[in-house]
PDB file of C-alpha atoms in Angstrom:
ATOM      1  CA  UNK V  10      33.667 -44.356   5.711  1.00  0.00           C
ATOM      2  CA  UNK V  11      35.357 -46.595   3.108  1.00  0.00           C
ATOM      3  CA  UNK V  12      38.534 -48.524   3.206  1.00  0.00           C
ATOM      4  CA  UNK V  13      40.183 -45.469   1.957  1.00  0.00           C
ATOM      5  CA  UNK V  14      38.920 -42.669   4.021  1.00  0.00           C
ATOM      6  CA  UNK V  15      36.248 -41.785   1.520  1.00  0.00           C
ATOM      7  CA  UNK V  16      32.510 -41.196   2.214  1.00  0.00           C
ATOM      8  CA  UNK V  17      30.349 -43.451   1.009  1.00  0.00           C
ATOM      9  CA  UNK V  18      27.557 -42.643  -1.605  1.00  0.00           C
ATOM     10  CA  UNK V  19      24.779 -43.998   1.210  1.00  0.00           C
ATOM     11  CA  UNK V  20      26.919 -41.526   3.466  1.00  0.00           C
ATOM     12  CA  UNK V  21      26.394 -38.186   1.420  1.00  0.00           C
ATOM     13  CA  UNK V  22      22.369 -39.327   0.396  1.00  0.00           C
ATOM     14  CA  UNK V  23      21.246 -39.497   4.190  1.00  0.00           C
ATOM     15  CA  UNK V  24      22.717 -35.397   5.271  1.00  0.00           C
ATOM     16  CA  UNK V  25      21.635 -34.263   1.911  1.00  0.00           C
ATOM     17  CA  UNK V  26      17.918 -36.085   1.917  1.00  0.00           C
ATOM     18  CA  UNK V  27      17.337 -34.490   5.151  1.00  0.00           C
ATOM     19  CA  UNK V  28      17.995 -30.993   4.061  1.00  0.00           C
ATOM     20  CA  UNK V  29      15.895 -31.541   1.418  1.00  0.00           C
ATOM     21  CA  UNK V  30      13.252 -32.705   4.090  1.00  0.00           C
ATOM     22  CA  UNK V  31      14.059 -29.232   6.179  1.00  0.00           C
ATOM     23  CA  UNK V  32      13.923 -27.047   3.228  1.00  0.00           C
ATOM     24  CA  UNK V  33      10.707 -28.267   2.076  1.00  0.00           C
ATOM     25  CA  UNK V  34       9.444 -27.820   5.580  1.00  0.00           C
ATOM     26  CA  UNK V  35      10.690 -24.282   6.170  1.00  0.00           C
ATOM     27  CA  UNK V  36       9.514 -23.453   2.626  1.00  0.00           C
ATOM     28  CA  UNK V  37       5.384 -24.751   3.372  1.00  0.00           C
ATOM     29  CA  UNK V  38       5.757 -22.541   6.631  1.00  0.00           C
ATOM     30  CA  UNK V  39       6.851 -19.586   5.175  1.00  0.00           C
ATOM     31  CA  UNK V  40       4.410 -19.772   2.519  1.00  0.00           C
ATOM     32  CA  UNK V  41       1.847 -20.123   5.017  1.00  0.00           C
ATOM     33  CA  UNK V  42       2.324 -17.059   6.900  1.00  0.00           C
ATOM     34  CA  UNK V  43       2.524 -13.359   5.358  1.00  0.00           C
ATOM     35  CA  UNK V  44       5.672 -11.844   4.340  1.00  0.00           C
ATOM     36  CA  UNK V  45       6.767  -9.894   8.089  1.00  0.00           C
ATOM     37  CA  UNK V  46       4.126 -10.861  10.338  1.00  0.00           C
ATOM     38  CA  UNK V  47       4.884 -14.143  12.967  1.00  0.00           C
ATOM     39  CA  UNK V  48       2.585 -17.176  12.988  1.00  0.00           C
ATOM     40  CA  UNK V  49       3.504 -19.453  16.004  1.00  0.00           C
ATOM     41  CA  UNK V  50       1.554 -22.729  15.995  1.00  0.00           C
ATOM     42  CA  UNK V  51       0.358 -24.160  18.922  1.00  0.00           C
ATOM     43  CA  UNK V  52      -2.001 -27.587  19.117  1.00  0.00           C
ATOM     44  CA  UNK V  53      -2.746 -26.768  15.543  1.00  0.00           C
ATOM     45  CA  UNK V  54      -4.061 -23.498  16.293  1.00  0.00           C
ATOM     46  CA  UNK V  55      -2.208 -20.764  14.607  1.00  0.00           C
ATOM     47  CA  UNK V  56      -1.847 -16.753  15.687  1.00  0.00           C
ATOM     48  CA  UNK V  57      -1.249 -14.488  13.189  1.00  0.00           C
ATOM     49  CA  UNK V  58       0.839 -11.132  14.643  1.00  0.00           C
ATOM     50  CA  UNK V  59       1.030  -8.635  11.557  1.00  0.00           C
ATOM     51  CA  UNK V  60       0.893  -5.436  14.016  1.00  0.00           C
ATOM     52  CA  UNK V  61       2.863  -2.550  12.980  1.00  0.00           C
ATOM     53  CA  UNK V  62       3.905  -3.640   9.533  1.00  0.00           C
ATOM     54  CA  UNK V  63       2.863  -0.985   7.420  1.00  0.00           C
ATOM     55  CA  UNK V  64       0.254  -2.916   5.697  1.00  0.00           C
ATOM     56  CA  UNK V  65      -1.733  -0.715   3.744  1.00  0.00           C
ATOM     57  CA  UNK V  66      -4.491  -3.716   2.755  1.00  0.00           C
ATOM     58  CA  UNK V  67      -5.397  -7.067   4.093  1.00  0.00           C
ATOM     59  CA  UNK V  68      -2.925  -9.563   3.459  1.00  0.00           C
ATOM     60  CA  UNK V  69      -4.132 -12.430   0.929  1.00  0.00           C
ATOM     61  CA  UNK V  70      -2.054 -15.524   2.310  1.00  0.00           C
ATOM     62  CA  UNK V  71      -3.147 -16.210   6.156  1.00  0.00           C
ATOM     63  CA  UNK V  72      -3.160 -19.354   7.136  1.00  0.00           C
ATOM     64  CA  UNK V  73      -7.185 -20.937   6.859  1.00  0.00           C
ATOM     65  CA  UNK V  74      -6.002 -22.362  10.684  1.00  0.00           C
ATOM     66  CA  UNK V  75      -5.909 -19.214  12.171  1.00  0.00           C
ATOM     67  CA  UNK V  76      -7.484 -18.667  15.230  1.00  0.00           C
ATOM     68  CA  UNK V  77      -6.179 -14.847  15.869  1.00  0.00           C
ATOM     69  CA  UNK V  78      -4.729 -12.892  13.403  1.00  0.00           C
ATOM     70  CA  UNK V  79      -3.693  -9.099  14.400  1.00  0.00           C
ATOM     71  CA  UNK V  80      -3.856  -6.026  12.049  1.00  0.00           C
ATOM     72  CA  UNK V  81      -3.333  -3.466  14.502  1.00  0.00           C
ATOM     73  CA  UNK V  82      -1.676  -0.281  14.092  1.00  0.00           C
ATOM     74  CA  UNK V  83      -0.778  -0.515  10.375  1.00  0.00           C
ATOM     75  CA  UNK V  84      -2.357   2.103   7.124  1.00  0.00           C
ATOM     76  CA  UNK V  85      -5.583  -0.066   6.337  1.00  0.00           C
ATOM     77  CA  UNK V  86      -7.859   2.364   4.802  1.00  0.00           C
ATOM     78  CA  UNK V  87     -10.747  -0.364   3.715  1.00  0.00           C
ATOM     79  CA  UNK V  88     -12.128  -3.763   4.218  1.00  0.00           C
ATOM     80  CA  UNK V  89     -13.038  -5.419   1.031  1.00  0.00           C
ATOM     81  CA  UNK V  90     -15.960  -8.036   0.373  1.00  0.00           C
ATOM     82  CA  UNK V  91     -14.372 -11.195   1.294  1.00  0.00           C
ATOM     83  CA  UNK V  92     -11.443 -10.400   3.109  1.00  0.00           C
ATOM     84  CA  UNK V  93     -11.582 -13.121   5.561  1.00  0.00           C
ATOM     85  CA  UNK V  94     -13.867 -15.669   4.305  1.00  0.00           C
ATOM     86  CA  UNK V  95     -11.273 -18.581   4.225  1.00  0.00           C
ATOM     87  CA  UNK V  96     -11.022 -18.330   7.862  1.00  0.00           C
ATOM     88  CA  UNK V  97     -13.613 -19.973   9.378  1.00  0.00           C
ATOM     89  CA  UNK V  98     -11.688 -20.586  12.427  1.00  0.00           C
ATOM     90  CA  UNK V  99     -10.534 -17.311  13.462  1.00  0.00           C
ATOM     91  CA  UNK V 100     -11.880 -16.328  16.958  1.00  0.00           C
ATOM     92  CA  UNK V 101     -10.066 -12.935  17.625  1.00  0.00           C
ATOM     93  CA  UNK V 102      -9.419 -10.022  14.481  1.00  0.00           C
ATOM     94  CA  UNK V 103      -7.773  -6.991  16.073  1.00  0.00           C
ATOM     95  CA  UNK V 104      -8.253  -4.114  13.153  1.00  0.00           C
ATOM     96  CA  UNK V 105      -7.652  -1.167  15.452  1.00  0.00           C
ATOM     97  CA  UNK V 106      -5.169   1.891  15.250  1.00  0.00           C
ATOM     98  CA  UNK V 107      -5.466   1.874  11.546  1.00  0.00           C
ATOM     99  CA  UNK V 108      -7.399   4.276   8.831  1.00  0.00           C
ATOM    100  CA  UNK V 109     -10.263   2.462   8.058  1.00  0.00           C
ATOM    101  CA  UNK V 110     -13.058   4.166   6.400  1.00  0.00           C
ATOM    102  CA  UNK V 111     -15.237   2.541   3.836  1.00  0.00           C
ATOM    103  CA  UNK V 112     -16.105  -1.653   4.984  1.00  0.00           C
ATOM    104  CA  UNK V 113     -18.177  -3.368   2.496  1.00  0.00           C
ATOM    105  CA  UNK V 114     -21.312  -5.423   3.304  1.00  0.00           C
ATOM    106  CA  UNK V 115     -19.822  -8.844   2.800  1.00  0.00           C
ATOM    107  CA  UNK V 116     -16.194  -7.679   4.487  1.00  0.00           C
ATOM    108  CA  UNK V 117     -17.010 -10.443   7.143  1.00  0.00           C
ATOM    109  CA  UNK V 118     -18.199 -13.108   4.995  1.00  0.00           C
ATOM    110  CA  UNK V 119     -17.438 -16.439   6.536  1.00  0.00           C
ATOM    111  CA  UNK V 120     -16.707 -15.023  10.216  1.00  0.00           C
ATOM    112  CA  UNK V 121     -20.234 -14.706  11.383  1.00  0.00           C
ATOM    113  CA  UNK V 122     -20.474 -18.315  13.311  1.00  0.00           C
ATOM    114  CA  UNK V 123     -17.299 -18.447  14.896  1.00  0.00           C
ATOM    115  CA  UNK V 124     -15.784 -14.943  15.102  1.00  0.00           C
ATOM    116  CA  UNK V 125     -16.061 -13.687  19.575  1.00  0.00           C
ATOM    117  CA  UNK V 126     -14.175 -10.165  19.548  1.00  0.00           C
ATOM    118  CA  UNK V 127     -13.532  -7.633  16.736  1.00  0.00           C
ATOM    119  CA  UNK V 128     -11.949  -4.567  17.488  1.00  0.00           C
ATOM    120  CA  UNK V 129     -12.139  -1.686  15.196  1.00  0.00           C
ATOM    121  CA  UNK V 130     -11.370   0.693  17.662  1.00  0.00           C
ATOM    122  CA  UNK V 131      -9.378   3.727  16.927  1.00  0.00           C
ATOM    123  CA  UNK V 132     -10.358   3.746  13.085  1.00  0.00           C
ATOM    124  CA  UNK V 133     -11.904   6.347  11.096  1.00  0.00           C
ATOM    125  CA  UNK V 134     -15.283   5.180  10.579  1.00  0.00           C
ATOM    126  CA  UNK V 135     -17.997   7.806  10.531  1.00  0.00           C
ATOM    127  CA  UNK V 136     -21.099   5.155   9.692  1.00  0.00           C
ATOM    128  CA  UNK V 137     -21.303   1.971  10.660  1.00  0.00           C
ATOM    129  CA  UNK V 138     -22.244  -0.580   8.105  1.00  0.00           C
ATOM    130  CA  UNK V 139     -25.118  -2.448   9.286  1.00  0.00           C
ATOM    131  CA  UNK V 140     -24.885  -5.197   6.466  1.00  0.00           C
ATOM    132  CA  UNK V 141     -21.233  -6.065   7.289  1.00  0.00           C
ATOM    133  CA  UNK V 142     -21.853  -5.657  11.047  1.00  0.00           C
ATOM    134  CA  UNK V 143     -25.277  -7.185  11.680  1.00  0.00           C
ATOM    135  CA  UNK V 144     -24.851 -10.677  11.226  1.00  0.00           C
ATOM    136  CA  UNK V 145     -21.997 -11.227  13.865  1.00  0.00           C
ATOM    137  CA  UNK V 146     -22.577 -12.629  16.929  1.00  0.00           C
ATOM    138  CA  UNK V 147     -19.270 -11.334  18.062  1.00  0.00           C
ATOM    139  CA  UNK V 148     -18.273  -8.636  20.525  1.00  0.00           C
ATOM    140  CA  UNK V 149     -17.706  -5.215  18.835  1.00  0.00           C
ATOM    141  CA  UNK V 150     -15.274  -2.156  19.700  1.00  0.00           C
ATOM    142  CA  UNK V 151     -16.346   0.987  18.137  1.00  0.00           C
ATOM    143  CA  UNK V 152     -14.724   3.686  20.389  1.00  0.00           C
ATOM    144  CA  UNK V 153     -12.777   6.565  19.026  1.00  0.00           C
ATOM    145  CA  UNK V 154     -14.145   6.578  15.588  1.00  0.00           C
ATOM    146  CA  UNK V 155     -15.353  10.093  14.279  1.00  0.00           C
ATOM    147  CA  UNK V 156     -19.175   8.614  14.585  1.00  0.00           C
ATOM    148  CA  UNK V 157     -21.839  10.671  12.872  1.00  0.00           C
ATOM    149  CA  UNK V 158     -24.833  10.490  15.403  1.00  0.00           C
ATOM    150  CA  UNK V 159     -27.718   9.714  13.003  1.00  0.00           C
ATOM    151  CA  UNK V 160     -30.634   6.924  12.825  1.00  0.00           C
ATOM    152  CA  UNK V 161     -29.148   4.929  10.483  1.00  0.00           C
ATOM    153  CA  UNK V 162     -26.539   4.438  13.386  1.00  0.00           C
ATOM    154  CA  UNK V 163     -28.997   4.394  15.807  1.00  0.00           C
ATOM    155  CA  UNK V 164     -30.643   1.653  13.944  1.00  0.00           C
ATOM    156  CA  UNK V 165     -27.228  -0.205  13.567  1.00  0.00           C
ATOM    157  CA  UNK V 166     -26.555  -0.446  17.563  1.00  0.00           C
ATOM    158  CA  UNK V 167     -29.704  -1.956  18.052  1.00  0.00           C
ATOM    159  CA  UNK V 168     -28.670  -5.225  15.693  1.00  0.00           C
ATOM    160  CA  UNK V 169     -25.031  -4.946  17.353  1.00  0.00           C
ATOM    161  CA  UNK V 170     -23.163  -6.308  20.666  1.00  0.00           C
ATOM    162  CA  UNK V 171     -20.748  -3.846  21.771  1.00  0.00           C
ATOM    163  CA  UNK V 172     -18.166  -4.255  23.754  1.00  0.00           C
ATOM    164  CA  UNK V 173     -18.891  -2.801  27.083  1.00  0.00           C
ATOM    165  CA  UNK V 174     -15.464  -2.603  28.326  1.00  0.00           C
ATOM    166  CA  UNK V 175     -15.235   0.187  25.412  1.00  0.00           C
ATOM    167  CA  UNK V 176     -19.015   1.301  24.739  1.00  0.00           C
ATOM    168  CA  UNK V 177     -18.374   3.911  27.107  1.00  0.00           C
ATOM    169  CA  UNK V 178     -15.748   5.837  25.120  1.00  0.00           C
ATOM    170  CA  UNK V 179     -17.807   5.887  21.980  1.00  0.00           C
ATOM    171  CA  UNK V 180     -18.691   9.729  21.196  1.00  0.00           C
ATOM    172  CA  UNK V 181     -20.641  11.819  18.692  1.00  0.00           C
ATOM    173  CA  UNK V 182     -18.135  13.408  16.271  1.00  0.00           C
ATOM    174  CA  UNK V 183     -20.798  15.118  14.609  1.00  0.00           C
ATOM    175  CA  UNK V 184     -24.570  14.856  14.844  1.00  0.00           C
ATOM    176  CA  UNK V 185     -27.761  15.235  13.415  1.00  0.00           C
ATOM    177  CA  UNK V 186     -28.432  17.962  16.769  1.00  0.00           C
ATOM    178  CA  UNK V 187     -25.549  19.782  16.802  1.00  0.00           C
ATOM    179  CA  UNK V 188     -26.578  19.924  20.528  1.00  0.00           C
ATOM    180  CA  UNK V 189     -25.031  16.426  20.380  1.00  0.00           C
ATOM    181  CA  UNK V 190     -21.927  17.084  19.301  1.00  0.00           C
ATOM    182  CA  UNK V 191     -18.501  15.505  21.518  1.00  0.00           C
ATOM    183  CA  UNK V 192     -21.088  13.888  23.738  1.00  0.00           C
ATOM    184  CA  UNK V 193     -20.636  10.268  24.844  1.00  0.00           C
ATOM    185  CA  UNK V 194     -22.889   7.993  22.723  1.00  0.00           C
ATOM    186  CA  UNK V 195     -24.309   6.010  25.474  1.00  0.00           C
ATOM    187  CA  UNK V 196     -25.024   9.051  27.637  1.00  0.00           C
ATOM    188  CA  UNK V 197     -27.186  10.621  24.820  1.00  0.00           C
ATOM    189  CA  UNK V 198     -29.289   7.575  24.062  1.00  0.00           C
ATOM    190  CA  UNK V 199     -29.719   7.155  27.599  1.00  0.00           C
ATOM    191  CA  UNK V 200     -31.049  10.814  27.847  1.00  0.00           C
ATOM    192  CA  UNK V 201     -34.109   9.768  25.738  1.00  0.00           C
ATOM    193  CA  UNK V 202     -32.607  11.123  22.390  1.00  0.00           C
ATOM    194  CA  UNK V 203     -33.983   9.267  19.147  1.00  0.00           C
ATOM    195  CA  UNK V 204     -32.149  10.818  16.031  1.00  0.00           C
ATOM    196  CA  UNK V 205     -34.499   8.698  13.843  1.00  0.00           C
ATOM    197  CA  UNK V 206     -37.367  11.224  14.919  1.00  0.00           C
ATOM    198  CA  UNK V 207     -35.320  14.162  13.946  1.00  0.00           C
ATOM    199  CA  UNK V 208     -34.959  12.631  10.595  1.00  0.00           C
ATOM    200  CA  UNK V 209     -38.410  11.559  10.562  1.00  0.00           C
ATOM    201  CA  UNK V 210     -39.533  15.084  11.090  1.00  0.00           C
ATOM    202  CA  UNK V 211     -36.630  16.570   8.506  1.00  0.00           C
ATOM    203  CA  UNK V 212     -38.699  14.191   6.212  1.00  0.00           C
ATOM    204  CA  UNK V 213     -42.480  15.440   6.898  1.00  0.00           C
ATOM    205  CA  UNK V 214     -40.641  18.929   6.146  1.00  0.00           C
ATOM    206  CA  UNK V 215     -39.197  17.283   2.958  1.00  0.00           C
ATOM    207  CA  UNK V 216     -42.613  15.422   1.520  1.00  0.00           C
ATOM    208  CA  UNK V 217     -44.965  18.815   2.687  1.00  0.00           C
ATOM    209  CA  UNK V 218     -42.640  21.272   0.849  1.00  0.00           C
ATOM    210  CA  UNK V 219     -42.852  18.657  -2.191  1.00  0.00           C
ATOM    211  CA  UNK V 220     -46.804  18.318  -1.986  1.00  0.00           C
ATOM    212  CA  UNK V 221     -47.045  21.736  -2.050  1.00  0.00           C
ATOM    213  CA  UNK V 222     -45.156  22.464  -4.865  1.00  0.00           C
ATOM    214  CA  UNK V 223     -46.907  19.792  -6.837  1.00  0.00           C
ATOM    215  CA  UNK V 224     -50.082  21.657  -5.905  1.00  0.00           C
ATOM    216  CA  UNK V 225     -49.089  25.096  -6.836  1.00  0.00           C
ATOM    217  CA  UNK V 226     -48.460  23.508 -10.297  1.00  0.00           C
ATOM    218  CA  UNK V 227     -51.360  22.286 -10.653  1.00  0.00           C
ATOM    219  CA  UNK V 228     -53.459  25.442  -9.985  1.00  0.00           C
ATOM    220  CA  UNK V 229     -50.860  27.298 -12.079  1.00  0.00           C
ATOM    221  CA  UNK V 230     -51.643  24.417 -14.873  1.00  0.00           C
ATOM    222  CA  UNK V 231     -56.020  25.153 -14.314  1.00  0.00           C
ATOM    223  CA  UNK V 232     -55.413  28.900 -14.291  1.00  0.00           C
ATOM    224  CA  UNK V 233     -53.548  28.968 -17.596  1.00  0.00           C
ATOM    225  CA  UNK V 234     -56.495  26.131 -18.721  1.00  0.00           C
ATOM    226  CA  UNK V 235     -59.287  28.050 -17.791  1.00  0.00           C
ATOM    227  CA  UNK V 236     -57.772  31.519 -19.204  1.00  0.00           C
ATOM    228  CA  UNK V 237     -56.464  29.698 -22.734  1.00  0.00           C
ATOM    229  CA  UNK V 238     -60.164  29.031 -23.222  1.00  0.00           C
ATOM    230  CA  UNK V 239     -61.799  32.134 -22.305  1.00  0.00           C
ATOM    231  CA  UNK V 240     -59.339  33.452 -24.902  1.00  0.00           C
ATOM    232  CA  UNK V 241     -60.421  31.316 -26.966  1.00  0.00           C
ATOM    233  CA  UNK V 242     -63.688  31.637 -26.508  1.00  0.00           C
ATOM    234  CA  UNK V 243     -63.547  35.463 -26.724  1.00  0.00           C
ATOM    235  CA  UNK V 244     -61.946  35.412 -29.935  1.00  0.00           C
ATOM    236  CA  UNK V 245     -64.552  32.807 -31.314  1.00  0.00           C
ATOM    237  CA  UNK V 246     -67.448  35.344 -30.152  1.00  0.00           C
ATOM    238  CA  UNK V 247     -65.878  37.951 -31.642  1.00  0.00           C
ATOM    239  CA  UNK V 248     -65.789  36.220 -35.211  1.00  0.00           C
ATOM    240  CA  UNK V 249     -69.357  35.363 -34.814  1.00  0.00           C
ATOM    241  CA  UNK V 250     -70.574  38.713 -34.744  1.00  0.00           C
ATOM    242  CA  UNK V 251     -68.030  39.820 -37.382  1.00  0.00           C
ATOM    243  CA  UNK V 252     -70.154  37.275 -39.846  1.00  0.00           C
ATOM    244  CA  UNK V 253     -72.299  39.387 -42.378  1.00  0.00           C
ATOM    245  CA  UNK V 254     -75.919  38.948 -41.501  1.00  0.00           C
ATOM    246  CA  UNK V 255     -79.083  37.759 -43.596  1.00  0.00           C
ATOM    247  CA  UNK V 256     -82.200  40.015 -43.809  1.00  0.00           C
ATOM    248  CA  UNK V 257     -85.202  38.848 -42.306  1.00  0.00           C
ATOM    249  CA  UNK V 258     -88.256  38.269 -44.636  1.00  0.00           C
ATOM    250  CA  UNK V 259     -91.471  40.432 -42.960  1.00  0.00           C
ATOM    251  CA  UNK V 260     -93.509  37.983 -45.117  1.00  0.00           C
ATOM    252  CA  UNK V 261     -93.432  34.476 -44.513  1.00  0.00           C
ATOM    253  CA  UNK V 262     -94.914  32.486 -47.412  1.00  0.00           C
ATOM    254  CA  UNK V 263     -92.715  34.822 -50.024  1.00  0.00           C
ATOM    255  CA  UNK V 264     -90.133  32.269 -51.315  1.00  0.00           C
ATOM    256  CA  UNK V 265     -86.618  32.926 -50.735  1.00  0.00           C
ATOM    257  CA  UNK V 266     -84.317  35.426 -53.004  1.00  0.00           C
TER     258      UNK V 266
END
């Protein structure tokens, strides 16, 4: 304070240089976190809680620190290439409860090394996607997805490490053997089942009815050959005889008319 009961100018530079200071800082943390979710910090690792938000695609902004980041129970319909490849920290991606459907082959770019649990439970994904799938060494939830029961998925569990807290609950929506169908996954692998064979055999069908078709054109083709020319031939006969004829000289050393 001054003689005269005034602040100084030192006096009002300190309060307002430090709300400057607290601006700035609530400014860099808001911009590092997406609009309505919560990122707490703690030891430098950062959780990302975005559940319930009504998030209809992947938000763009998370922070590259985090080390969870939940997308649960929000209108997520797909999983673009790329989606997470800034985050090569992230440990934990909870994607369940939403409306997932198509996942492109690079949606888990960057994730492959450090990524342990992915949950895409309670989604609606009818094929899994091998390529975006196959290269994680995380653990996987799958259960209560409308699965189609076909090699191609068959194929895609082999490469894959389910969960087996959830593996159980994973069922055939529909199925190559409609036999199949509302059975427990597990249960009909376990039973022997290989949908790849049915598919294999679906094939033989496929390539025999194609040979065979092949083959009746070309005997179709060498009948209409072979009858073109005796046409053709006929005809030609038929002209030859039609040609006046010469008379024969009964005297051979007579010269020619």
């Amino acid at each position: 304070m001054g003689p005269w009961g005034r602040q100084s100018p030192l006096s009002l530079l300190i309060p307002a240089q430090g709300s400057c200071l607290f601006f700035l800082f609530c400014l860099r943390l808001s911009a590092s976190c997406p609009q309505t979710c919560q990122c707490p910090e703690h030891a430098g690792a950062v959780a990302v809680h975005c559940s319930a938000r009504g998030l209809q695609e992947i938000p763009k902004d998370i922070p590259a620190e985090a080390v969870l980041l939940k997308l649960d129970a929000n209108r997520i319909s797909r999983i673009p290439n790329g989606a997470f490849q800034h985050l090569n920290q992230l440990r934990e991606l909870d994607l369940s409860q939403n409306a997932i459907e198509t996942i492109g082959p690079a949606a888990f770019s960057g994730l492959a090394g450090g990524l342990r649990l992915l949950d895409l439970s309670h989604n609606h994904i009818r094929r899994v996607p091998k390529d975006a799938l196959g290269k994680l060494s995380a653990k996987i939830r799958l259960s209560h997805n409308p699965l189609h029961c076909e090699c191609d998925l068959q194929e895609a569990l082999w490469e894959l490490k389910l969960d087996p807290d959830s593996v159980d609950e994973m069922a055939c929506h529909t199925a190559v053997q409609e036999e199949l169908v509302g059975k427990p996954l597990i249960q009909a692998l376990d039973s022997g089942v290989s949908f790849c064979s049915v598919q294999h055999k679906t094939t033989d069908v496929a390539m025999l009815v194609t040979m065979f078709g092949w083959f009746a054109m070309v005997i179709t083709y060498v009948v209409y050959y072979v009858r073109h020319n005796q046409e053709d031939a006929r005809r030609h006969l038929e002209y030859l005889k039609s040609l006046p004829s010469a008379p024969i000289s009964k005297d051979p050393l007579s010269p020619a008319p």
